[in-house]
Amino acid sequence: MHLDMTLVLFLSFIAITLGITAWASRRSGSSASFFAANRSITAWQNGVAVAGDYMSAASFLGIAGLIAFFGYDGFLYSVGWLVAYLTVLLVVAEPLRNAGKYTMADVLAYRLNPRPVRAMASISTLTVSTFYMIAQMIGAGSLVALLLKGSHISFTVAVSGVGILMIVYVVFGGMLATTWVQIIKAVLLIAGTVLLSILVLAHFHFSFPEFFQAISQVTYHAPDGKVIVKDFMTPGLRFKLPYGPLELISLGMALILGTAGLPHILVRFYTVPDAKTARYSVVWAMIIIGSFYIMTTFLGFGAATIVGRDFIAKNGGTNMSAPLLAKVIAGDVFFAFISAIAFATILAVVAGLTISASTSFAHDFWTNVLHNGVERKPGEERTVARIAAFVVGAVSIGIAILLGPTANVAFLVALAFAVAASANLPVIVLSIYWKRFNTAGAVCGLLFGLLGSIILILIGPSIMGMDAATVVGAARHPIQHAPIFPLENPGILSIPIGFAGALLGTFLGARDPNAVQRFEELEVRANTGLGSEKATAH
Amino acid sequence: MATLQTTDGDTGLGKSKWDRVQEMDEFRLLILAKKEFVVPTTVFFIVYYFALPVLVGYAPGFMSRKVFGAVNIAYLFALSQFFVAWGIAFMYVRVARKFDMYGAHILETLKREGYDENQNGKRGL
């Protein structure tokens, strides 16, 4: 029964969003409209859309699951995800809005030699977006596989469906449609989370002491059948010595510095009319994102106390904690509602990633690197972006199907954050704030950060490890050797490597009087909005 | 606007609009005011944030102490991060009103002196 209900709810979301896409496609007459929604999005709309872009499957399904299984340590993820927005607010959002046009690379190209810088930035953007996207698509596929167990809809069909829909949103609706898909999804996600939280509290007779009392005595069974009672408020259930504390700090660094380097978040600030609106939209996003992550207390600990680890482990594993909580607490209809929201979440995030990746390819690589910044015929950039969206979508569908439903999704998202923090953030910050910074510095920074983070992940415990012979399939480490780098998250080392690369390149490269002169222009522009891209009437 | 667009940002008034703004007192004040707020605030939130994983990682005994009922220091400290982040965001919005005023004033002066705000340089974008 819940199957039909989920399908009906999910199909209505698709119908509504396709309607929006049709509406947006009639208004997407110009490049500013296709890439930046005419810069006409208001502060609260963009705030909700940023929140929508950010609260992905990793948050709704992943964090709830981590808290359900590891208690307090899972909640630590929630904290970093919000605090990261202070970096966006204080350091990046406004200068970026004032100095750029469509992509993150615009800011770098403003004062540096545009071609090498845009080429590297485009590679980095595509890398971050693709890893992030594959993770989301695998999430969608596994969700479908678990929900529709025994039905004729397989993992492959589910992944392909999500991929095709997102291509349709982006190719026909551009940034305007993607923004509204994001807004609707964020509202649904918050509504579902609030409802679920109230139901959890109701279960404990709206008594916080009773709720926290239950959290302090979570009962489950060890693999050998022994009964375990644990205080889930206690830290250390997941991050254990010797490397646990370093792992936590490394994760924190990747989050705090990575968010301000995520291309699909940064492009959102080009959709608003000016820097002031960009600022207010970050604050709106922080209110929504913060409220959501505080409520993961109820989702996660609720699942731990009401549903229990044993039941979740037997019915789809950590990622199914929130949907299972809905099922146990309020029955099949609510379960269908929450599952449909999870689909919508994934679909919207994937659309946001696709548009930022394809915009970067079209604007940075095609127009500015290959064709010297000139569109050979009007609308060429848009056409290239549409084709790129199609290719990016097809490639992600292919890789996601290849990796299969059991691939380690969390590690792909962590890789995206780590690459963003190590490659993108150093060069963005240094080009906005450091006068001496030059082209060699930017290229080295991007290269070192990109390679550093990827290599450290490849030689870390996500990829390398010794498994017992009983471990088979996707759970086995691809390289059967003790890990060379002990941490899953490379941030603590790869972020300094990114900064070091940028400094090294700058000092080894020649002094660039032009970059210094253009820095002074950039400083004026970033701080006053003089000459920034204006909103267009539509 | 009867200004002549020669090269990159040069309006034909002898000085580019960028150079003109660079030498304005309001612009220096704007940069200074921003630095005064953003630098210490950024340092504060980074220290406050990383105190959480450091304390949780290296002083788990202290962090597990119960404050009331089953609620411990670790949870309260984590929760406080949300309110501190919101607090900083609201403070910034208030302070930034002053930045906007400086900015508007600079653009006004520029306009009065006959510079065209909408003429962009050809390079870069």
XYZ file of C-alpha atoms in Angstrom, chain A residues 72 75-76 78-80 82-83 86-87 89-90 94 99 106 109-110 112 118 212-213 216 231 233-235 245-246 248-249 252-253 256 276 279-280 283 286-287 290-291 293-294 297 514 518 520-521 523-525 527-528 530-531 534, chain B residues 8 17-19 21-22 27-28 30-31 34 37-38 41-42 45 49-50 52-54 56-58 63-64 66 70-72 74-75 78-79 81-83 85-86 88-90 92-93 96-97 100 106-107 110 117-118 120 123-125:
112
model
C 26.223 12.262 19.840
C 25.192 15.125 15.826
C 28.679 16.647 15.468
C 25.136 18.716 11.998
C 27.075 21.445 13.803
C 29.800 21.852 11.166
C 25.747 25.173 9.749
C 28.813 26.962 11.104
C 29.758 31.947 8.497
C 32.696 31.546 6.107
C 28.684 35.031 4.810
C 31.749 36.870 6.104
C 29.403 39.486 -1.304
C 33.018 40.632 -9.017
C 34.936 34.743 -12.888
C 39.827 35.558 -14.019
C 39.044 39.156 -13.120
C 44.621 36.883 -13.271
C 39.557 29.208 -15.872
C 16.730 12.683 27.021
C 16.273 9.962 29.646
C 20.761 7.954 27.908
C 24.226 6.462 26.844
C 24.611 11.438 24.640
C 28.206 10.398 25.319
C 30.821 11.353 22.749
C 39.888 13.391 17.446
C 42.067 14.177 14.400
C 36.846 15.119 13.753
C 39.099 18.154 13.299
C 35.472 20.155 10.603
C 38.100 21.830 8.426
C 34.056 24.998 7.405
C 23.200 43.134 -0.112
C 24.085 38.737 2.260
C 20.440 38.531 3.352
C 21.190 34.704 6.610
C 21.382 29.928 7.895
C 18.049 30.209 9.701
C 20.295 25.683 11.374
C 16.701 24.831 12.304
C 20.134 20.510 11.701
C 18.926 21.149 15.256
C 18.313 15.694 17.230
C 48.841 43.719 -14.175
C 43.533 44.640 -11.446
C 42.874 47.409 -6.969
C 39.954 47.394 -9.365
C 38.935 45.633 -4.364
C 36.805 48.607 -5.389
C 34.364 46.442 -7.243
C 33.463 46.276 -1.795
C 31.235 48.843 -3.489
C 30.720 49.382 -8.746
C 30.260 47.923 -12.225
C 22.850 44.068 -12.837
C 39.902 49.409 -19.750
C 36.822 55.258 -11.878
C 38.708 52.538 -10.007
C 41.614 54.852 -9.197
C 37.428 55.339 -5.720
C 40.744 54.015 -4.385
C 36.607 53.898 0.552
C 39.544 53.655 2.983
C 34.879 51.219 4.335
C 37.774 48.777 4.004
C 35.024 45.797 7.265
C 34.527 43.510 12.076
C 35.317 40.573 9.813
C 34.760 37.743 14.160
C 36.212 35.137 11.813
C 34.032 31.681 15.257
C 33.949 25.974 16.459
C 37.182 23.973 16.687
C 34.120 21.502 20.029
C 35.959 18.679 18.196
C 39.114 19.316 20.249
C 35.126 16.147 22.467
C 38.208 14.367 21.161
C 40.681 15.050 23.947
C 32.336 16.766 28.068
C 30.263 13.795 29.300
C 25.707 15.790 33.122
C 20.587 13.247 31.017
C 21.803 16.352 29.164
C 25.591 16.734 29.195
C 28.948 18.051 25.064
C 25.368 18.375 23.803
C 27.190 21.634 20.342
C 23.764 23.272 20.582
C 27.237 26.560 18.225
C 23.964 27.048 16.354
C 22.984 30.075 18.437
C 26.464 31.220 14.470
C 23.033 32.861 14.237
C 27.201 36.410 14.525
C 25.104 36.431 11.350
C 22.619 38.921 12.836
C 27.031 41.141 10.759
C 23.781 42.155 9.077
C 26.893 45.770 7.248
C 24.213 48.471 6.994
C 26.119 49.763 2.459
C 30.961 56.407 -2.917
C 28.823 55.595 -5.957
C 31.398 59.102 -8.534
C 29.009 53.437 -13.330
C 27.813 51.021 -15.984
C 32.822 48.114 -17.606
C 38.725 42.361 -19.928
C 38.088 39.730 -17.347
C 34.472 38.804 -17.835
